Amino acid sequence: MGAVGSKQHSRVPKASKLSDVYDNDDSVASRYNKLVSAFKSQFEGEKPKTIARSPGRVNLIGEHIDYEGYSVLPMAIGLDVIVAVSVVMKEEGNVEEDEAKATLSIANVDGEKYTPKKFPFDHEQDVDVKSHHWTNYVLCGFKGIFDQLKKQNKLESVLESAFMKRVKKVMVMVDGKVPLGSGLSSSSALNCAVTVALMDAFELSFTKGELSELTCLSERYSGTQSGGMDQAISIMGEKDLAKRIDFNPIGAMDVPLPTNLTFLIGNSCAVSKKAESAHKHYNLRVVECRLAAILMAKHYGEDIEKAKTRVTLREVADLYCNKGDLWTALGAVRKALNEGSYTKKQLEIDEGLGDLRKIFDCENNEAFNVVLQKNDTFKLRDRARHVFSEARRVHEFQKICEGQSPRYAVSGPIYEQWCKVIGLEPDVGVASDDPTKDFGHPMYGMGKEDALAKLMHLSHESCKTQYECSCDELDELVDAFMSAGALGARLTGAGWGGCVVAVCESDIAEEILADVRKSFYEKRFQSGVANIANETNLLFKTAPSAGAAISHYDDEKGVIV
Ligand code: NG1
């Protein structure tokens, strides 16, 4: 079966009953009831109108390449964020109410841990990135809706509409089940669920593609230079299908996964504090990739001022590397970029880039400003090597899922070690005049399952050694899955903590879970690093789940309609 089903032009589906979205609606029904009661008690008896949900995701392959323009291959998971919203309108002819400023009140079912906050109903307010309150992501979603209207030249007319002029207060109640800081994209699930709920409550309608793009951009208000994968799969995910998410323009193609394989998720128990550490992790990588793109453009003879306008590695590879051929791009990396790190001085003076702050528009971009203030060295070759090789692995992974025989895996340096783990003889490298020599290892003749697993494992090695976004706990958990009999395992999401995704033959999934529980989690339960009460959210099987959905609450029937 070929890649089909680009769904960006369709709208978020309306769920008329919970079983439209969830497999098990008993526990889900009580969760929705709890959301509704929390809403009523927080907002003095008001009733919710719209309830939207948007899921977390697990990325099967394609890490840290979405912001470089390359396709990634995630699937939505069953864990999601649900958001109940209602809008109270000003009473007609009530002068006092007419003059009062409208408000946006945000609360959480777990109000002790996630305290409520009230904001003005003002889409121009700033998100306070210096204090990392969970409601920041709700504000991102709120602002994104108006940004989208502006982009569509509809902002003025919507603001002047009878509906918007009469808004008195907007109430938002949230319940999240995606574990925080785990690489399963809790932040985007929240941002997307809020955006979809508010869109519906404000009587607006955007396509899935528009929602994916606007939530990608709006999440940047929280301080990370988000790439777009998480929001796109949260909005466009579908039951039983992984998706290849493309960018510029955004799209989601169905990728059927082999039915005899099961995907497992394990949380490393190392929390990745994405927003707080962005300057030395995520945003630093975005900066390094851009610098790599600029130096590659310069290597291809571009005038320095022109080269400085290059933003992504893909842009440069498409122009100069045999129309974006990834093998050629990998070869070019070795010629264009030095091994090791560049200092700021080397980049500004020796490479002639001038003030880096200007390139990254630091006056207007605080996220990049902090990166340049806090870092003096930038690794470019390893980062670019990861990006191009990972993009290639995504391509191979999709093709194999679609039935093509395995061909090449683009490997990192410890390919031999991996062969030992799964008991294969290391392949002989490819011809020595081939630019792919450091990276390419044939997979001819390999079974589909082993080949997919191999790609996942090589992806982890590349994340670990080239992109340096793994950590000891993630590596230990990858090893625990492999020793337990998984075919492949890798960190998923941004890394530096968070989760591992592993793949195994379905009939031994339970055995593997039991083994990993013993080898990785038992000691953590004992030491208190992990909470045993939370066990089912730490280690579990997962399958592709539905994406965002909208439902409406009917108080009389007391159900979702
Ligand atoms: P996490 O931090 O795991 O949700 C982040 C980015 C993605 C992508 C991955 C790395 C956001 C919201 N998400 O995911 O776009 O770049 O890292 O592949 O920033």
XYZ file of C-alpha atoms and ligand atoms in Angstrom:
580
model
C 0.000 0.000 0.000
C 1.357 3.446 -0.867
C 1.383 6.517 1.338
C -2.096 7.945 1.133
C -4.459 10.133 3.012
C -3.110 13.643 3.317
C -5.804 15.073 5.574
C -4.773 18.668 5.994
C -7.816 20.070 4.217
C -10.383 18.325 6.391
C -11.821 19.613 9.686
C -11.436 18.240 13.207
C -14.143 15.583 13.581
C -17.085 15.996 15.900
C -17.373 13.051 18.279
C -20.970 12.286 19.108
C -20.065 9.641 21.671
C -16.917 8.782 23.541
C -16.517 5.457 21.754
C -15.972 7.434 18.526
C -12.587 8.324 19.968
C -11.722 5.990 22.819
C -11.566 2.197 23.043
C -12.522 1.952 26.678
C -15.279 4.392 27.438
C -16.051 3.399 31.032
C -13.053 4.999 32.673
C -13.147 7.709 30.039
C -16.772 8.562 30.852
C -15.909 9.072 34.507
C -12.951 11.246 33.513
C -15.213 13.444 31.352
C -17.754 13.645 34.193
C -14.992 14.746 36.542
C -13.971 17.432 34.080
C -17.520 18.711 33.910
C -17.948 18.748 37.721
C -14.609 20.514 38.162
C -15.747 23.057 35.587
C -19.025 23.697 37.379
C -17.463 24.031 40.802
C -14.607 26.260 39.639
C -16.849 28.542 37.617
C -19.779 28.863 40.018
C -22.247 26.581 38.350
C -21.538 27.586 34.739
C -21.731 24.688 32.309
C -19.178 23.796 29.676
C -20.214 24.053 26.060
C -17.373 22.605 24.028
C -15.136 19.760 25.139
C -12.145 19.101 22.905
C -9.415 16.516 23.159
C -6.009 16.288 21.579
C -3.516 13.459 22.137
C 0.177 13.178 22.910
C 2.345 11.390 20.401
C 5.205 9.033 20.107
C 7.699 9.664 17.362
C 8.758 6.382 15.792
C 11.597 7.902 13.817
C 12.765 11.349 12.664
C 14.123 13.224 15.656
C 15.087 16.891 15.556
C 14.575 17.212 11.857
C 11.110 18.771 11.677
C 12.532 22.245 12.270
C 15.003 21.549 9.461
C 12.101 20.942 7.077
C 12.370 17.146 6.886
C 9.497 14.687 7.250
C 9.049 12.751 10.483
C 7.099 9.622 11.342
C 5.056 9.757 14.561
C 1.748 8.314 15.706
C -0.813 9.754 18.111
C -1.129 7.840 21.392
C -4.146 7.161 23.607
C -3.040 9.561 26.357
C -4.546 12.971 25.779
C -5.542 16.363 27.153
C -9.238 17.212 27.424
C -10.414 20.774 27.704
C -13.868 22.098 28.568
C -14.710 25.639 27.522
C -17.624 27.981 27.826
C -18.159 31.624 26.958
C -20.416 33.902 28.976
C -21.768 36.850 26.996
C -22.442 40.349 28.271
C -26.058 41.028 28.991
C -27.661 43.133 26.301
C -28.197 46.752 27.389
C -26.281 46.338 30.660
C -24.039 49.422 30.635
C -21.820 48.265 33.474
C -21.127 44.981 31.745
C -20.607 46.702 28.415
C -17.725 48.655 29.830
C -16.120 45.897 31.874
C -13.045 44.194 30.449
C -13.570 40.597 29.362
C -11.554 37.874 31.073
C -10.026 34.474 30.336
C -10.051 32.130 33.363
C -8.026 28.949 33.262
C -8.137 26.080 35.750
C -7.102 22.449 36.004
C -8.886 19.406 37.427
C -5.736 18.885 39.522
C -5.914 22.394 40.908
C -3.396 21.808 43.678
C -0.604 20.910 41.344
C -1.689 23.157 38.491
C -2.965 26.357 40.029
C -5.629 28.457 38.262
C -4.933 31.830 36.673
C -7.020 34.627 35.270
C -5.938 36.760 32.313
C -7.499 39.608 30.397
C -9.324 38.494 27.250
C -6.625 40.115 25.148
C -4.883 38.294 22.320
C -2.059 40.826 22.285
C -0.857 40.092 25.821
C 2.611 38.550 26.147
C 3.235 35.051 27.417
C 5.501 35.391 30.436
C 8.282 32.977 29.469
C 10.331 33.919 32.510
C 7.855 32.227 34.840
C 6.984 28.780 33.581
C 3.354 28.429 34.594
C 1.374 25.638 32.914
C -1.224 28.152 31.712
C 1.432 29.595 29.373
C 0.483 26.862 26.893
C -3.172 27.817 27.144
C -2.277 31.396 26.329
C -0.247 30.144 23.371
C -3.354 28.436 21.995
C -5.510 31.480 22.639
C -3.108 33.870 20.899
C -2.583 31.482 17.989
C -6.242 31.662 17.004
C -6.044 35.424 16.543
C -2.703 35.170 14.722
C -4.362 32.804 12.275
C -7.283 35.188 11.776
C -4.790 37.972 11.108
C -2.992 35.810 8.555
C -6.314 35.200 6.833
C -7.161 38.934 6.934
C -10.155 38.179 9.103
C -8.968 39.575 12.412
C -10.698 42.956 12.172
C -14.015 41.546 11.131
C -13.999 38.844 13.810
C -13.038 41.327 16.539
C -15.853 43.587 15.378
C -18.391 40.755 15.214
C -21.377 40.818 17.544
C -20.113 37.629 19.174
C -16.609 38.842 20.061
C -17.819 42.257 21.203
C -20.182 40.648 23.652
C -17.723 38.206 25.255
C -17.743 38.733 29.013
C -15.701 35.815 30.207
C -14.152 32.708 28.764
C -13.699 29.752 31.102
C -11.287 26.899 30.447
C -10.951 23.694 32.485
C -8.159 21.259 31.648
C -7.422 17.633 32.419
C -4.172 16.194 31.089
C -3.147 12.553 30.978
C 0.045 12.931 28.945
C 2.948 12.688 31.412
C 4.836 15.983 31.601
C 8.411 16.342 30.372
C 8.345 12.821 28.988
C 8.888 13.435 25.289
C 5.287 12.447 24.557
C 4.386 16.015 23.852
C 2.174 17.030 26.730
C 2.726 20.694 25.897
C 1.479 20.372 22.320
C -1.454 18.180 23.363
C -2.470 20.970 25.742
C -1.905 23.724 23.210
C -3.837 21.809 20.519
C -6.757 20.796 22.763
C -7.143 24.393 23.947
C -6.918 25.787 20.424
C -9.519 23.377 19.088
C -11.877 23.972 22.034
C -11.592 27.756 21.808
C -11.991 27.702 18.030
C -15.270 25.849 18.415
C -16.463 27.976 21.344
C -15.675 31.150 19.345
C -17.706 29.764 16.427
C -14.681 29.659 14.121
C -13.561 26.852 11.860
C -10.027 26.132 10.662
C -8.856 23.145 8.632
C -6.588 20.555 10.219
C -3.668 21.933 8.223
C -4.353 25.468 9.430
C -4.656 24.247 13.002
C -1.394 22.308 12.726
C 0.437 25.330 11.429
C -1.058 27.829 13.818
C -0.393 25.666 16.883
C 3.202 25.086 15.769
C 3.745 28.817 15.551
C 1.784 29.678 18.689
C 3.732 27.211 20.822
C 6.810 29.315 20.140
C 5.305 31.920 22.494
C 6.247 29.495 25.270
C 9.935 29.981 24.467
C 10.915 26.925 22.376
C 11.412 27.136 18.628
C 9.075 24.190 18.099
C 9.282 22.323 14.805
C 5.680 21.344 14.085
C 5.621 17.559 14.352
C 3.836 17.336 17.688
C 1.017 19.676 16.848
C 0.490 18.154 13.388
C 0.152 14.586 14.656
C -1.959 15.646 17.627
C -4.401 17.292 15.228
C -4.159 14.871 12.289
C -3.493 11.523 14.007
C -5.772 8.584 13.163
C -6.529 5.275 14.793
C -4.373 2.389 13.509
C -2.118 4.584 11.383
C 1.273 6.126 11.876
C 1.754 9.256 9.783
C 4.522 10.749 7.763
C 4.273 14.406 8.599
C 5.612 16.757 5.925
C 6.318 20.453 6.249
C 6.113 23.435 3.930
C 3.337 22.780 3.189
C 2.142 20.721 6.103
C 0.666 17.327 5.295
C 0.071 13.921 6.859
C 0.392 10.723 4.847
C -0.829 7.397 6.201
C 1.883 4.877 7.026
C 0.602 1.365 7.751
C 2.669 -0.361 10.435
C 3.336 -4.113 10.294
C 0.556 -5.770 12.266
C 2.833 -8.337 13.914
C 4.829 -5.627 15.690
C 3.984 -3.875 18.943
C 5.360 -0.559 20.101
C 6.227 -0.100 23.760
C 6.868 3.101 25.644
C 9.016 3.457 28.735
C 9.607 6.632 30.681
C 13.258 7.092 31.669
C 12.151 8.976 34.805
C 14.578 11.752 33.891
C 12.360 14.798 33.430
C 13.199 16.900 30.454
C 12.455 20.487 31.419
C 12.140 21.691 27.889
C 11.338 25.342 28.395
C 13.839 25.920 31.201
C 16.758 24.206 29.487
C 15.974 25.358 25.948
C 19.016 27.661 25.738
C 21.485 24.795 26.212
C 19.490 22.050 24.527
C 16.629 22.490 22.072
C 17.095 26.075 20.976
C 20.880 25.662 20.866
C 20.411 22.822 18.376
C 18.142 25.009 16.239
C 20.887 27.639 16.213
C 23.622 25.094 15.427
C 21.652 23.687 12.489
C 21.082 27.136 11.082
C 24.783 27.979 11.389
C 25.581 24.692 9.652
C 23.177 25.597 6.830
C 24.820 28.992 6.432
C 28.345 27.547 6.270
C 27.210 24.904 3.781
C 25.681 27.593 1.571
C 28.958 29.514 1.840
C 30.881 26.356 0.919
C 28.799 26.163 -2.268
C 29.985 29.647 -3.183
C 27.057 31.727 -2.023
C 27.770 35.325 -1.258
C 28.075 35.664 2.526
C 25.093 38.003 2.864
C 22.932 35.621 0.863
C 24.210 32.606 2.832
C 23.229 34.358 6.061
C 19.596 34.315 5.000
C 19.518 30.494 4.856
C 17.436 29.018 7.627
C 17.307 25.237 7.284
C 19.674 22.504 6.185
C 17.021 21.230 3.805
C 16.904 24.553 1.990
C 20.631 24.310 1.276
C 20.603 20.589 0.415
C 17.704 21.111 -2.020
C 19.642 23.837 -3.775
C 23.113 22.370 -3.924
C 23.136 18.640 -3.124
C 21.791 16.997 -6.225
C 18.282 18.367 -5.607
C 18.234 17.344 -1.974
C 19.841 13.921 -2.312
C 20.663 12.998 1.267
C 23.743 10.887 0.460
C 25.201 13.828 -1.408
C 24.326 16.111 1.486
C 26.093 13.781 3.918
C 29.190 13.831 1.763
C 29.021 17.617 1.563
C 28.880 17.954 5.338
C 32.349 16.506 5.614
C 33.739 18.989 3.162
C 31.888 22.078 4.309
C 32.007 21.792 8.079
C 34.899 21.272 10.483
C 35.054 18.406 12.927
C 34.451 19.441 16.551
C 33.172 22.831 17.675
C 33.398 26.338 16.309
C 33.772 29.214 18.748
C 31.677 32.326 18.343
C 34.832 34.209 17.367
C 35.703 31.668 14.672
C 32.251 31.974 13.200
C 32.047 35.742 13.371
C 35.587 36.544 12.239
C 37.297 33.580 10.558
C 34.160 32.436 8.738
C 33.125 36.035 8.113
C 29.579 35.777 9.457
C 29.841 38.998 11.472
C 27.673 39.607 14.524
C 25.697 36.402 15.102
C 23.110 38.345 17.065
C 22.094 40.060 13.854
C 21.653 36.793 11.972
C 19.329 35.512 14.671
C 17.487 38.810 15.072
C 18.207 38.754 18.790
C 16.601 42.126 19.388
C 13.258 40.585 18.566
C 13.869 36.960 19.427
C 14.542 36.416 23.106
C 14.911 32.635 22.719
C 17.867 33.021 20.327
C 19.223 35.947 22.305
C 19.596 33.730 25.376
C 21.239 30.957 23.324
C 23.882 33.365 22.037
C 24.427 34.904 25.456
C 24.908 31.591 27.190
C 26.929 29.572 24.670
C 30.292 30.151 23.122
C 30.826 26.919 21.199
C 28.700 25.404 18.450
C 29.039 21.926 16.965
C 27.980 22.002 13.360
C 29.287 18.940 11.560
C 27.819 16.370 13.952
C 24.473 18.139 14.051
C 24.169 18.325 10.272
C 25.284 14.733 9.941
C 22.505 13.678 12.298
C 19.872 15.696 10.435
C 20.656 14.355 6.963
C 21.127 10.762 8.099
C 17.950 10.839 10.194
C 15.950 12.241 7.269
C 17.221 9.337 5.207
C 16.251 6.829 7.912
C 12.701 8.217 7.953
C 12.508 7.698 4.199
C 13.710 4.091 4.471
C 11.363 3.390 7.385
C 8.337 4.583 5.445
C 9.304 2.651 2.334
C 9.758 -0.570 4.298
C 6.357 -0.083 5.980
C 4.897 0.282 2.511
C 6.382 -3.015 1.405
C 9.677 -2.068 -0.253
C 12.512 -4.462 0.498
C 15.066 -3.043 2.934
C 18.039 -1.436 1.230
C 20.390 0.813 3.171
C 20.473 1.961 6.757
C 22.339 5.138 7.434
C 24.276 4.296 10.507
C 26.104 6.033 13.249
C 29.508 4.959 14.490
C 28.478 2.059 16.659
C 26.735 -0.004 14.072
C 28.916 -3.020 14.835
C 27.882 -2.971 18.449
C 24.237 -3.071 17.453
C 24.861 -6.037 15.156
C 26.261 -7.873 18.141
C 23.121 -7.163 20.132
C 20.842 -8.707 17.537
C 23.325 -11.392 16.561
C 24.104 -10.328 12.988
C 27.466 -10.232 11.292
C 28.462 -6.605 10.686
C 28.141 -5.838 6.973
C 31.100 -4.886 4.899
C 31.031 -1.159 4.178
C 30.220 0.171 0.724
C 32.798 1.029 -1.933
C 35.519 3.291 -0.618
C 35.023 6.079 -3.151
C 31.382 6.311 -2.131
C 30.659 9.459 -0.064
C 28.335 7.379 2.068
C 31.137 5.160 3.292
C 31.019 6.388 6.875
C 27.308 6.101 7.090
C 25.857 3.447 4.814
C 25.283 -0.181 5.682
C 23.306 -2.438 3.436
C 20.162 -4.074 4.748
C 19.525 -6.188 1.646
C 17.822 -9.457 2.461
C 16.905 -8.403 5.942
C 13.328 -9.005 7.154
C 10.993 -6.038 7.374
C 10.794 -6.198 11.173
C 14.558 -6.346 11.722
C 15.129 -3.577 9.228
C 12.645 -1.209 10.905
C 14.155 -2.011 14.274
C 17.622 -1.428 12.921
C 16.660 1.998 11.642
C 15.223 2.870 15.039
C 18.324 1.767 16.826
C 20.629 3.646 14.487
C 18.480 6.687 15.045
C 19.113 6.409 18.773
C 22.842 6.098 18.241
C 22.825 9.176 16.071
C 20.802 11.113 18.665
C 23.266 10.017 21.297
C 26.574 10.567 19.574
C 25.903 13.171 16.871
C 23.054 15.237 18.251
C 23.898 14.662 21.912
C 20.294 14.728 23.014
C 20.249 11.488 24.987
C 21.142 11.022 28.650
C 22.302 8.152 30.889
C 18.786 7.149 31.902
C 17.562 7.012 28.284
C 20.575 4.932 27.238
C 20.045 2.588 30.172
C 16.391 2.138 29.252
C 17.226 1.485 25.582
C 19.649 -1.211 26.763
C 17.034 -2.634 29.134
C 14.543 -3.020 26.253
C 17.160 -4.595 23.998
C 18.317 -7.039 26.661
C 14.689 -7.972 27.295
C 14.300 -9.012 23.665
C 13.024 -5.898 21.876
C 14.040 -5.673 18.230
C 14.916 -1.997 18.445
C 14.617 0.938 20.835
C 15.303 4.659 20.754
C 14.656 7.865 22.615
C 11.552 9.628 21.381
C 10.849 13.344 21.304
C 13.367 16.008 22.141
C 15.401 13.796 24.492
C 17.588 14.900 27.414
C 15.157 12.826 29.473
C 11.643 11.633 28.716
C 10.660 8.404 26.994
C 11.997 5.541 24.940
C 9.977 3.812 22.235
C 10.768 0.164 21.585
C 9.483 -2.259 18.982
C 9.014 -5.997 19.431
C 7.194 -9.019 18.053
C 3.671 -8.726 19.455
C 3.621 -12.153 21.060
C 6.455 -11.325 23.452
C 5.379 -7.784 24.352
C 4.135 -8.715 27.834
C 7.311 -10.641 28.617
C 9.426 -7.675 27.608
C 7.394 -5.303 29.757
C 7.812 -7.596 32.759
C 11.531 -7.867 32.175
C 12.062 -4.126 31.778
C 9.951 -3.502 34.866
C 12.349 -5.696 36.777
C 15.621 -4.455 35.349
C 14.874 -0.748 35.038
C 11.945 0.234 37.253
C 12.099 -1.902 40.391
C 15.153 -0.121 41.775
C 13.581 3.216 40.892
C 10.363 2.331 42.717
C 12.454 1.413 45.733
C 14.544 4.568 45.693
C 11.511 6.779 45.103
C 12.733 8.058 41.710
C 9.578 6.518 40.217
C 6.159 6.255 41.787
C 4.711 2.771 41.691
C 1.174 4.183 41.781
C 1.935 5.711 38.417
C 3.275 2.512 36.929
C 0.822 2.200 34.059
C 1.903 5.611 32.778
C 5.582 4.715 32.963
C 5.722 1.526 30.947
C 3.019 0.487 28.499
C 2.062 -0.812 25.070
C 0.756 1.686 22.589
C -0.993 1.686 19.240
C -1.809 4.517 16.830
C -4.765 6.487 18.221
C -7.194 9.096 16.960
C -6.205 12.756 16.754
C -8.070 15.827 17.988
C -11.856 15.711 18.294
C -14.603 18.081 19.352
C -17.703 17.218 21.356
C -20.483 19.266 22.851
C -21.868 19.029 26.352
C -25.572 18.746 26.972
C -26.373 19.407 30.611
C -29.893 18.042 30.453
C -28.806 14.690 29.201
C -25.606 14.972 31.222
C -23.647 13.496 28.348
C -21.410 14.464 25.517
C -23.358 15.121 22.335
P 9.006 17.256 22.516
O 9.816 18.204 23.317
O 9.372 15.884 22.745
O 7.557 17.498 22.618
C 10.238 18.515 20.487
C 9.551 19.408 19.462
C 9.292 18.673 18.146
C 10.534 17.989 17.637
C 11.118 17.116 18.766
C 12.414 16.456 18.390
C 8.068 21.082 20.470
C 6.693 21.386 20.873
N 8.281 19.869 19.972
O 9.348 17.540 20.948
O 8.793 19.592 17.195
O 11.469 18.912 17.161
O 11.372 17.886 19.937
O 12.241 15.630 17.295
O 8.959 21.896 20.614
